[in-house]
Coordinates of C-alpha atoms in Angstrom, one line a residue:
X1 CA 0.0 0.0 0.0
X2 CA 1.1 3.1 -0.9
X3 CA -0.1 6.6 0.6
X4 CA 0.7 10.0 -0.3
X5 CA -0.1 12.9 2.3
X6 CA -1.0 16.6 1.2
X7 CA -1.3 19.6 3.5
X8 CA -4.0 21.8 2.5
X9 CA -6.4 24.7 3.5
X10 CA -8.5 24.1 0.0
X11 CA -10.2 27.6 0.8
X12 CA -11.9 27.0 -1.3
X13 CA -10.9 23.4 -3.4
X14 CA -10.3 24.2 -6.7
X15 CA -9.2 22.7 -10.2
X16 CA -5.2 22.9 -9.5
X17 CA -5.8 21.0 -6.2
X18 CA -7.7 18.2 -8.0
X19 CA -4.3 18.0 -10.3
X20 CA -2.4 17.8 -7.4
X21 CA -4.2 14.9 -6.2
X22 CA -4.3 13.0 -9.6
X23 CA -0.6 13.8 -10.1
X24 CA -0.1 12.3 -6.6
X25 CA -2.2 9.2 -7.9
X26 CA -1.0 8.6 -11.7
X27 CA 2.8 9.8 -11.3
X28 CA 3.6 9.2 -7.5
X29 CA 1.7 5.9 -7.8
X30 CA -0.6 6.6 -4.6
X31 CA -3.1 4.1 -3.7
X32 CA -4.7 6.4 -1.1
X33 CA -4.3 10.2 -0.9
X34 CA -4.9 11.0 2.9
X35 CA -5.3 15.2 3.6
X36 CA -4.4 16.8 6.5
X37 CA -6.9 20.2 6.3
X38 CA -7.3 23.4 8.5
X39 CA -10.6 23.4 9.9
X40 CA -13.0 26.9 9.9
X41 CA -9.9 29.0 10.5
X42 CA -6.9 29.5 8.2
X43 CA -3.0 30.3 8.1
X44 CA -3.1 33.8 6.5
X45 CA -5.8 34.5 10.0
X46 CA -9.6 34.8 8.6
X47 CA -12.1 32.8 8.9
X48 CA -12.5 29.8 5.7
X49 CA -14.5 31.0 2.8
X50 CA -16.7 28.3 3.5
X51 CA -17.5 25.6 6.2
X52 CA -14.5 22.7 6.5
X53 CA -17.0 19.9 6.1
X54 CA -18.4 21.1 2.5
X55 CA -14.3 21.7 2.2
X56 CA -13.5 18.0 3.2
X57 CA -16.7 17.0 0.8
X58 CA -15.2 19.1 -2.1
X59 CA -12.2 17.6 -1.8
X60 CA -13.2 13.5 -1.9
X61 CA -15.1 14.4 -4.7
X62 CA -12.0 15.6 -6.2
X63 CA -10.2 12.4 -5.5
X64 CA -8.8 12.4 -2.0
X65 CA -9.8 9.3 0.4
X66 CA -9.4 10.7 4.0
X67 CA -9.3 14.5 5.1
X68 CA -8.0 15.2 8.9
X69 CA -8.6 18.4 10.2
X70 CA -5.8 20.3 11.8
X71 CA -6.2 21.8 15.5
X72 CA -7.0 25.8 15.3
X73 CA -4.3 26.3 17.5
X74 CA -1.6 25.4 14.4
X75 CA -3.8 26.6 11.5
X76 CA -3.6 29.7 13.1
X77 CA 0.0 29.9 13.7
X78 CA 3.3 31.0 11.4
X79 CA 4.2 29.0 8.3
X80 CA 6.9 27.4 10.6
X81 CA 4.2 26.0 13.4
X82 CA 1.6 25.4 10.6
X83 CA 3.9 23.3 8.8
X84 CA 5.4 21.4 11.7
X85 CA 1.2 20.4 12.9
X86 CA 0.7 19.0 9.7
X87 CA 3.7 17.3 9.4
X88 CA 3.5 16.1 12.9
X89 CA 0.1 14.9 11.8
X90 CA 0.5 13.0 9.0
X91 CA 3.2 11.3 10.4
X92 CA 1.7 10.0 13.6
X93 CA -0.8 8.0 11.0
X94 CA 2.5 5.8 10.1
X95 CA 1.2 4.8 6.9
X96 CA 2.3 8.1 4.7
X97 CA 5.3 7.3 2.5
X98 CA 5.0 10.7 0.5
X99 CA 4.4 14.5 1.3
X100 CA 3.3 16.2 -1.7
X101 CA 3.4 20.1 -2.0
X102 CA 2.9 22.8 -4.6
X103 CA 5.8 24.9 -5.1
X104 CA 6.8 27.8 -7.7
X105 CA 10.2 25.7 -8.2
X106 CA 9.5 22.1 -8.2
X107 CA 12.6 21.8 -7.0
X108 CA 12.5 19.6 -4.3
X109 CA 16.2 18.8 -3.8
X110 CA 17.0 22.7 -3.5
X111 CA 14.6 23.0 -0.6
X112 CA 15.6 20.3 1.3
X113 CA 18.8 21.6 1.1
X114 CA 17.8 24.8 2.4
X115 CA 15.8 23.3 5.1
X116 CA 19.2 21.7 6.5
X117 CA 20.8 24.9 6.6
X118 CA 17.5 26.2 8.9
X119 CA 17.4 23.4 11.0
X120 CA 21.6 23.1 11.8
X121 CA 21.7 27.0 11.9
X122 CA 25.4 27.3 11.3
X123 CA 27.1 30.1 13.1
X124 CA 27.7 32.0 9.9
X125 CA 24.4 32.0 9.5
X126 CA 22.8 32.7 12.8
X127 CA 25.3 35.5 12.8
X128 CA 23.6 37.3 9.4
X129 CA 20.5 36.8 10.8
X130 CA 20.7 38.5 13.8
X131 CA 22.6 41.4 11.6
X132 CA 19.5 41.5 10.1
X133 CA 17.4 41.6 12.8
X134 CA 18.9 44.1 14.1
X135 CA 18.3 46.2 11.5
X136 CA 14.7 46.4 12.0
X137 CA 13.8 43.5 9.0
X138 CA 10.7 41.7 9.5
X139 CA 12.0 37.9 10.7
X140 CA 10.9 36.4 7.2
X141 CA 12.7 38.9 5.3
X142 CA 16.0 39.1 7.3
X143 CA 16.5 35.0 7.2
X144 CA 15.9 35.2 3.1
X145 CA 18.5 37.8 3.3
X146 CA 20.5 36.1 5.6
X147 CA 20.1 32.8 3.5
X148 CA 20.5 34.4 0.3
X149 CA 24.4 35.6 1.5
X150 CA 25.2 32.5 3.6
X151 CA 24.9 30.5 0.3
X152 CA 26.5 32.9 -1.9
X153 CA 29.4 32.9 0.0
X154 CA 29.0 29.1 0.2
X155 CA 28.8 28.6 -3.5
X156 CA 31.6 30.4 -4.3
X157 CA 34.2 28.9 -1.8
X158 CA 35.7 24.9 -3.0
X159 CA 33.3 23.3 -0.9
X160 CA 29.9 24.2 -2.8
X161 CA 27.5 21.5 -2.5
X162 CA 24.4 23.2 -3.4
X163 CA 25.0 23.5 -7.4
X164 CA 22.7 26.7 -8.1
X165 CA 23.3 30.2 -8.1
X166 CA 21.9 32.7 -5.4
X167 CA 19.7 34.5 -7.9
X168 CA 18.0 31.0 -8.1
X169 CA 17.6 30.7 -4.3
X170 CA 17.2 34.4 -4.0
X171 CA 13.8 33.4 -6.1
X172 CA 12.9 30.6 -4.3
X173 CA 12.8 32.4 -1.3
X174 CA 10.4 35.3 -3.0
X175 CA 7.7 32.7 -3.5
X176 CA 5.1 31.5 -1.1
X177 CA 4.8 28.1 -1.6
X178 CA 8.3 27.5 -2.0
X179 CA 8.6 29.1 1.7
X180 CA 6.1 26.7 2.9
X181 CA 7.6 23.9 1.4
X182 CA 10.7 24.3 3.0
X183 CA 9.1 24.5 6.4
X184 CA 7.8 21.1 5.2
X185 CA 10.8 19.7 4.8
X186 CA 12.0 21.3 7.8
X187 CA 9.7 19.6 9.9
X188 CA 10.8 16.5 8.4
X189 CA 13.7 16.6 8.8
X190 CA 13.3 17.6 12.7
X191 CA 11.1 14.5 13.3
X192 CA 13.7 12.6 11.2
X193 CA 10.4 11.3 9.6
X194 CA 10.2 8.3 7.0
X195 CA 7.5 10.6 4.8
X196 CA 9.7 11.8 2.0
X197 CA 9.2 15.2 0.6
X198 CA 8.2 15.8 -3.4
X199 CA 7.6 19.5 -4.4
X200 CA 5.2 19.7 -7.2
X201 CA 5.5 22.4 -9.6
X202 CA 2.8 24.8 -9.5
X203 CA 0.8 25.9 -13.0
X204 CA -1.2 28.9 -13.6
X205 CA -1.8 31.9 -11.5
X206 CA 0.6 33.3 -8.9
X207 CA -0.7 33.2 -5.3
X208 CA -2.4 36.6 -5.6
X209 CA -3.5 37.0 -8.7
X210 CA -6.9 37.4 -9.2
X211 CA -7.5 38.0 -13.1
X212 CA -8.2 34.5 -15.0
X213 CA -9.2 35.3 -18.0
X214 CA -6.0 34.0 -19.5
X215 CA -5.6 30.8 -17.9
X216 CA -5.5 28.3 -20.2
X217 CA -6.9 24.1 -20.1
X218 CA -3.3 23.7 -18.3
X219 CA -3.2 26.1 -16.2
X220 CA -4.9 26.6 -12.7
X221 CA -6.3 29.3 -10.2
X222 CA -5.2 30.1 -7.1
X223 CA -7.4 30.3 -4.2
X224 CA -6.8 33.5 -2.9
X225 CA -8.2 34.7 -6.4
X226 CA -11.4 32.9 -5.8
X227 CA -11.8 34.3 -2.7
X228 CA -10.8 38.0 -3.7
X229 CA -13.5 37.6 -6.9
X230 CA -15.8 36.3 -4.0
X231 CA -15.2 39.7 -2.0
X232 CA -15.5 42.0 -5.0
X233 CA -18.4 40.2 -6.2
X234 CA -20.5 39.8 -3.0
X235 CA -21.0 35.9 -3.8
X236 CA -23.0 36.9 -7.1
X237 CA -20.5 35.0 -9.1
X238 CA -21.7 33.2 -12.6
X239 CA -21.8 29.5 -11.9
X240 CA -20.1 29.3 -15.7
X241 CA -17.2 31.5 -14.4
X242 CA -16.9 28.8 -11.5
X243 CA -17.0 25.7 -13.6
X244 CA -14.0 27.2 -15.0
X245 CA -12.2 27.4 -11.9
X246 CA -13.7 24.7 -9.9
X247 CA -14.0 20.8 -10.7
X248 CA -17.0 19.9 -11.6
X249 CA -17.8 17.1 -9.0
X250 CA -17.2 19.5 -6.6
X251 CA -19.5 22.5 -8.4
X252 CA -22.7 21.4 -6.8
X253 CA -22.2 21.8 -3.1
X254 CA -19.6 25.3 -4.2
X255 CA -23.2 26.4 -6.3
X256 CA -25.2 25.6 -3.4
X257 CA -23.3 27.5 -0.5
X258 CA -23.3 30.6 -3.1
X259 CA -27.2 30.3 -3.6
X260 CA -27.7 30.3 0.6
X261 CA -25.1 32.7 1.3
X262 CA -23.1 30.3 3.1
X263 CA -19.6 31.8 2.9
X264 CA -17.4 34.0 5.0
X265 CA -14.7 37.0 4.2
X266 CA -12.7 38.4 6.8
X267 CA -15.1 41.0 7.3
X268 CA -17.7 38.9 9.1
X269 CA -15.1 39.3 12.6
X270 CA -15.5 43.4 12.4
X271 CA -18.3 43.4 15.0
X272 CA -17.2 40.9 17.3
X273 CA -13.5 41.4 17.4
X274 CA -13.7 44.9 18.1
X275 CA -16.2 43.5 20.8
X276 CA -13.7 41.3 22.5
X277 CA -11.1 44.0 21.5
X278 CA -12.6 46.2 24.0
X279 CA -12.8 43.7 26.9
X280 CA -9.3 43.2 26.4
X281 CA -6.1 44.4 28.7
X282 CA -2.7 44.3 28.8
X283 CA -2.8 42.0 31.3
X284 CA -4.8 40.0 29.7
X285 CA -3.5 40.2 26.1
X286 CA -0.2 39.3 27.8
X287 CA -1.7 35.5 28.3
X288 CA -2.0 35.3 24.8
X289 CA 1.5 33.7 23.2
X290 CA 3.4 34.9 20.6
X291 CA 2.0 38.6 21.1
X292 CA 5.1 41.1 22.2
X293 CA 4.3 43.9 24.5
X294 CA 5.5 46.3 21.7
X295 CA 2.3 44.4 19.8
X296 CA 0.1 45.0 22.8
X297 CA 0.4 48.8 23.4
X298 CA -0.4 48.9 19.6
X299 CA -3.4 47.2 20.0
X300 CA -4.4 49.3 23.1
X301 CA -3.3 52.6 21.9
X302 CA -5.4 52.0 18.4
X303 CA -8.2 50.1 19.4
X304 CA -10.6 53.3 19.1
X305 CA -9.5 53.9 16.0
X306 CA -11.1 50.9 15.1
X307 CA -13.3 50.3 12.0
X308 CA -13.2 46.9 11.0
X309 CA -10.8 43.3 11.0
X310 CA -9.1 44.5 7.7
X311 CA -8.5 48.0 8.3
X312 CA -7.0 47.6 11.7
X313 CA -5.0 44.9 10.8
X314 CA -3.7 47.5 8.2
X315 CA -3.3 49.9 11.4
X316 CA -1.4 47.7 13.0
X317 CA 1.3 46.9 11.1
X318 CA 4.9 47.8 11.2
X319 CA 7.9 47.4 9.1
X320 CA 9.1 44.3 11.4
X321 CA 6.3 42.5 11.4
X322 CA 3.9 40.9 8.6
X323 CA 0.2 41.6 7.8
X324 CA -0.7 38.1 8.2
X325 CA 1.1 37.9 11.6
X326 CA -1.1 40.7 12.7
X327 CA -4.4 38.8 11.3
X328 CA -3.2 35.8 12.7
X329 CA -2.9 37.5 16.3
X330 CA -6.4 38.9 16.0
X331 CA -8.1 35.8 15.5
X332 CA -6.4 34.5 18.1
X333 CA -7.4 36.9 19.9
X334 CA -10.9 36.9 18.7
X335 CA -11.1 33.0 19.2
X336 CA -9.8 33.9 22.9
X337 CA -6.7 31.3 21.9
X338 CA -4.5 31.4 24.4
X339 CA -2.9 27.9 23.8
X340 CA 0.8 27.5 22.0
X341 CA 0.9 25.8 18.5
X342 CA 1.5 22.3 19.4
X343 CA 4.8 21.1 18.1
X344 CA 3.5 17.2 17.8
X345 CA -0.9 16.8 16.9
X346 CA -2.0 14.1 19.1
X347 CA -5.3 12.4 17.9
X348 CA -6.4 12.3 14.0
X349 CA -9.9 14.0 13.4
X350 CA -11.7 12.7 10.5
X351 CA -14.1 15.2 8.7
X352 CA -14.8 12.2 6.1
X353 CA -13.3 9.7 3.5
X354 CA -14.1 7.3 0.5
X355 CA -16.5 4.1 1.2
X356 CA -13.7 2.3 -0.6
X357 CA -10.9 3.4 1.6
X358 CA -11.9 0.9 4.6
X359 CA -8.2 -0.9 4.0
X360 CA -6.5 2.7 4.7
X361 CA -8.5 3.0 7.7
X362 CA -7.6 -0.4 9.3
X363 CA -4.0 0.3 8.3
X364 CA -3.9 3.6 10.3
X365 CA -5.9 2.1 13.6
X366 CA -3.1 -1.0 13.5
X367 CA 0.2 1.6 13.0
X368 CA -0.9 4.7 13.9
X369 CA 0.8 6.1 16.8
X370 CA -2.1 8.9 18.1
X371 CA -5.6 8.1 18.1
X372 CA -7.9 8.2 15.1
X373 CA -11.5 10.1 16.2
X374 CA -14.1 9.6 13.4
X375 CA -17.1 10.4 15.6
X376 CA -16.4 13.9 17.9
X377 CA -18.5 12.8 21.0
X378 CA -16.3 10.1 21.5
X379 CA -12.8 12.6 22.1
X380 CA -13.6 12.6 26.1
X381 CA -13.0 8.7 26.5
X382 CA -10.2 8.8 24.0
X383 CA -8.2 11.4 24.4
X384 CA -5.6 12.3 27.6
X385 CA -6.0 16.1 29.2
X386 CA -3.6 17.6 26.7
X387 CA -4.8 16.1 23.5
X388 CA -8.9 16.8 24.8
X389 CA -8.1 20.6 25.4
X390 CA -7.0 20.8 21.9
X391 CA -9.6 19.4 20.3
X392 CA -12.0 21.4 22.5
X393 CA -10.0 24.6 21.2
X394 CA -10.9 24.1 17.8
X395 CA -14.4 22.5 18.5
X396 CA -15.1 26.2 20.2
X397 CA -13.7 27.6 17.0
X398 CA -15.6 25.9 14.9
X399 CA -19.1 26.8 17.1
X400 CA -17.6 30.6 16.8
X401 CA -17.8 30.0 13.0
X402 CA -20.9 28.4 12.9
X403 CA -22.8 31.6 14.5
X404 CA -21.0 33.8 12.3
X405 CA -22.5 31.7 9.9
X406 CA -25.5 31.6 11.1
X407 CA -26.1 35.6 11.5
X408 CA -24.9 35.8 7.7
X409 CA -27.8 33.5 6.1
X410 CA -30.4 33.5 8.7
X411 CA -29.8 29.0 9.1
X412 CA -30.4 27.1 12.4
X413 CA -27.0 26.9 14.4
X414 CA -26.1 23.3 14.2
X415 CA -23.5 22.5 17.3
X416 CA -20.3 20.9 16.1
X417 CA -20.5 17.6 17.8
X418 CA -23.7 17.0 16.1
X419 CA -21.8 17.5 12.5
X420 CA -21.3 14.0 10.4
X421 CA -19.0 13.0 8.9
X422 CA -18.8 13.4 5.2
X423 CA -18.7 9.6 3.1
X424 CA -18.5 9.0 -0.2

C-alpha cells in the first residue's frame, strides 16, 4: 500500500488541487491520498470561505480518500508551526510514505537543502540573521536575506554542494509556496520522519493573482483569487465563471453555498472582534503567546480607532512585522486562543473519506501512533488532558464559525458535535 499525504487549506478546493491529487495518484503511484486540512480558520488569520466539512466533501469528490482536520491552534500559527502540525500529523498516521506540496520551483532537492541549513543554523548563518534583525527587518525577510548571503558565499568557496546560483535561491525564497515547502521539509527533517518530501510544480496563477481570464486548459487558479473575486463580487459569481475554476464534482455543493449565502470573508469578525477587543487588557493580552508587549500597546493605543478586522490589521502593522502575523494574532485573539501551536498533533480527526478506503482505515488504527477520532462525541473517552483541550480549542472555534455563519444566512445553528462526517 502506498499513501501520499497533502497539507491543504483548499479555501476553497479548486481545479489545481484536483491536479495535485491525480498527479499524486497517476505519477507518484498513490493508492490512497490521505489530507491533513485546516478546519474553519486559516493560516493567512480569517475565517475559511466556506464551512470545513463542505471543504472536506469538495475535496473527496475531487479524489482524495481521508481529510483530517488540523487543531486551530496550528492553522492559526506561522508558516513554521503550521507546517510542523501537519507534518506532525501525518506522520503519527504511520502509513504516509510521500508529502506532496505545490511549489513555484519544483525543486525539491534545492529545498531540502535549504531546510538543512535552517534546521543546523550554522554560526555563519545565525550571525547574518541576527545582523539583520537588528536592523529592523521583519523575521521572514531578514532569514531570506541572511540565506541568500550565507549561500552565496558558500557557492563560491571549493566546498559548494548546493550547485545553483543565489539569484535561483534568492527566487525561491520570494515565493510562497516554496517558503512553505521548505518549512515542510524542515519539519521532516526535525522528526527525522520516514514521509519523503516531493515539491510539485505549480501551474497557472501566482498566489495573488486574481484576473483568470487568460488561464488556459493547463493552467490553474489560485485560491486567494477565488476568494478575492468572491469579496468584489459579494457571492454573485456566474456559476459558468466557477466551472471554469472549480472541478466539476465539486460545483454542486460550491453552487449551493453561493445560492444560501453560506460563505465568509474576513469582514464577518469586524463586529465581534472589536467587541472582544474592548474587553481586552494588557494583562490579559499578555496570556495570549506569541503577542510582544511592543504588539500589545499597539493594540491598546489604536483600538478606538477601530473600524473593521481588515483596516485595523492594516493599522497595526509595522515594518518588522507581517500583515498576516497581525491577522493571525487577532483571530487569536478573537477566538480567545490562548494555547501555543503544538509542536506534535496528538489524535487524528476525521471530517470524512471514500467508502472504498476501509483498507487505509484499518491500516492507520493497526500503525498509527495517536488516536484516530471519526465520531467527535467520542474525544472525552479517548483522548488524555492535553490532547482533549485541543480538540475542544478548535471544536469552540468551529461553534464561533458556525454563529458567524448563522447571523450571515439567517440557518439554524447546528453545534459541532452533532456535524457527520462526510462519506462517499
Amino acid at each position: 500500500m502506498r499513501v501520499v499525504g497533502i497539507i491543504a487549506e483548499y479555501n476553497p478546493f479548486h481545479k489545481g488541487h484536483e491536479y495535485q491529487i491525480r498527479y499524486a495518484r497517476e505519477i507518484l503511484g498513490a493508492d490512497y491520498i490521505v489530507i491533513a486540512m485546516s478546519g474553519d480558520f486559516v493560516q493567512r488569520g480569517a475565517p475559511a470561505l466556506m464551512e470545513k466539512h463542505l471543504r472536506a466533501e469538495m475535496a473527496l469528490l475531487g479524489g482524495a480518500d481521508l481529510i483530517l482536520e488540523m487543531p486551530v491552534q496550528t492553522v492559526t500559527a506561522s508558516a513554521e508551526g503550521f507546517a510542523a502540525g501537519g507534518v506532525s500529523l501525518l506522520d503519527g498516521l504511520g502509513v504516509v510514505d510521500e508529502l506532496c506540496f505545490g511549489s513555484e520551483c519544483g525543486d525539491t532537492e534545492t529545498l531540502m537543502n535549504i531546510a538543512q541549513i535552517l534546521v543546523k543554523e550554522p554560526f555563519e548563518y545565525r550571525k547574518l540573521l541576527q545582523q539583520n534583525l537588528r536592523t529592523g527587518m521583519s523575521f521572514p525577510a531578514a532569514r531570506s536575506s541572511a540565506l541568500i548571503r550565507y549561500m552565496r558565499e558558500k557557492a563560491t568557496s571549493a566546498h559548494n554542494t548546493f550547485g545553483v546560483s543565489s539569484e535561483h535561491i534568492e527566487l525561491i525564497l520570494s515565493s510562497p509556496n516554496n517558503i512553505l515547502g521548505i518549512e515542510y521539509c524542515k519539519a521532516l527533517l526535525r522528526l527525522n520522519s520516514r514521509i519523503l518530501p516531493h515539491a510539485l510544480l505549480r501551474k497557472g496563477s501566482g498566489y495573488h493573482d486574481t484576473d483568470f481570464s487568460l488561464l488556459s486548459d493547463e493552467e490553474f487558479p489560485s485560491a486567494s483569487g477565488i476568494r478575492s473575486l468572491m469579496k468584489k463580487s459579494e457571492g454573485t459569481v456566474q456559476s459558468a465563471d466557477l466551472s471554469r475554476l472549480i472541478p466539476s464534482a465539486s460545483l454542486p455543493g460550491f453552487l449551493d453555498s453561493l445560492k444560501k449565502g453560506a460563505w465568509l470573508s474576513d469582514s464577518a469578525l469586524d463586529l465581534p472582534l472589536h467587541y472582544k477587543l474592548l474587553l481586552e487588557s494588557e494583562e490579559t493580552l499578555k496570556m495570549y503567546p506569541e503577542l510582544s508587549d511592543a504588539r500589545i500597546r499597539r493594540i491598546l493605543k489604536s483600538r478606538n480607532q477601530y473600524e473593521g478586522f481588515s483596516q485595523f490589521a492594516d493599522l497595526l502593522k509595522t515594518r518588522d512585522i507581517t500583515r498576516s502575523a497581525i491577522c493571525r494574532s487577532l483571530v487569536r485573539i478573537f477566538l480567545d486562543q490562548k494555547t501555543k501551536a503544538p509542536g506534535h498533533i496528538p489524535y487524528a480527526r476525521v471530517l470524512g473519506f471514500q467508502k472504498n478506503s476501509a483498507p487505509l482505515l484499518s491500516q492507520i488504527k493497526k500503525n498509527s501512533s495517536i488516536p484516530l477520532i471519526t465520531k467527535a462525541a467520542d474525544a472525552s473517552a479517548i483522548l488524555d488532558e492535553t490532547a482533549l483541550r485541543l480538540f475542544n480549542e478548535t471544536c469552540a472555534a468551529s461553534s464561533l464559525y458556525e454563529m458567524l455563519l448563522c447571523h450571515k444566512t439567517g440557518q439554524p445553528f447546528i453545534h459541532e458535535m452533532k456535524k457527520p462526517l462526510r462519506i462517499i
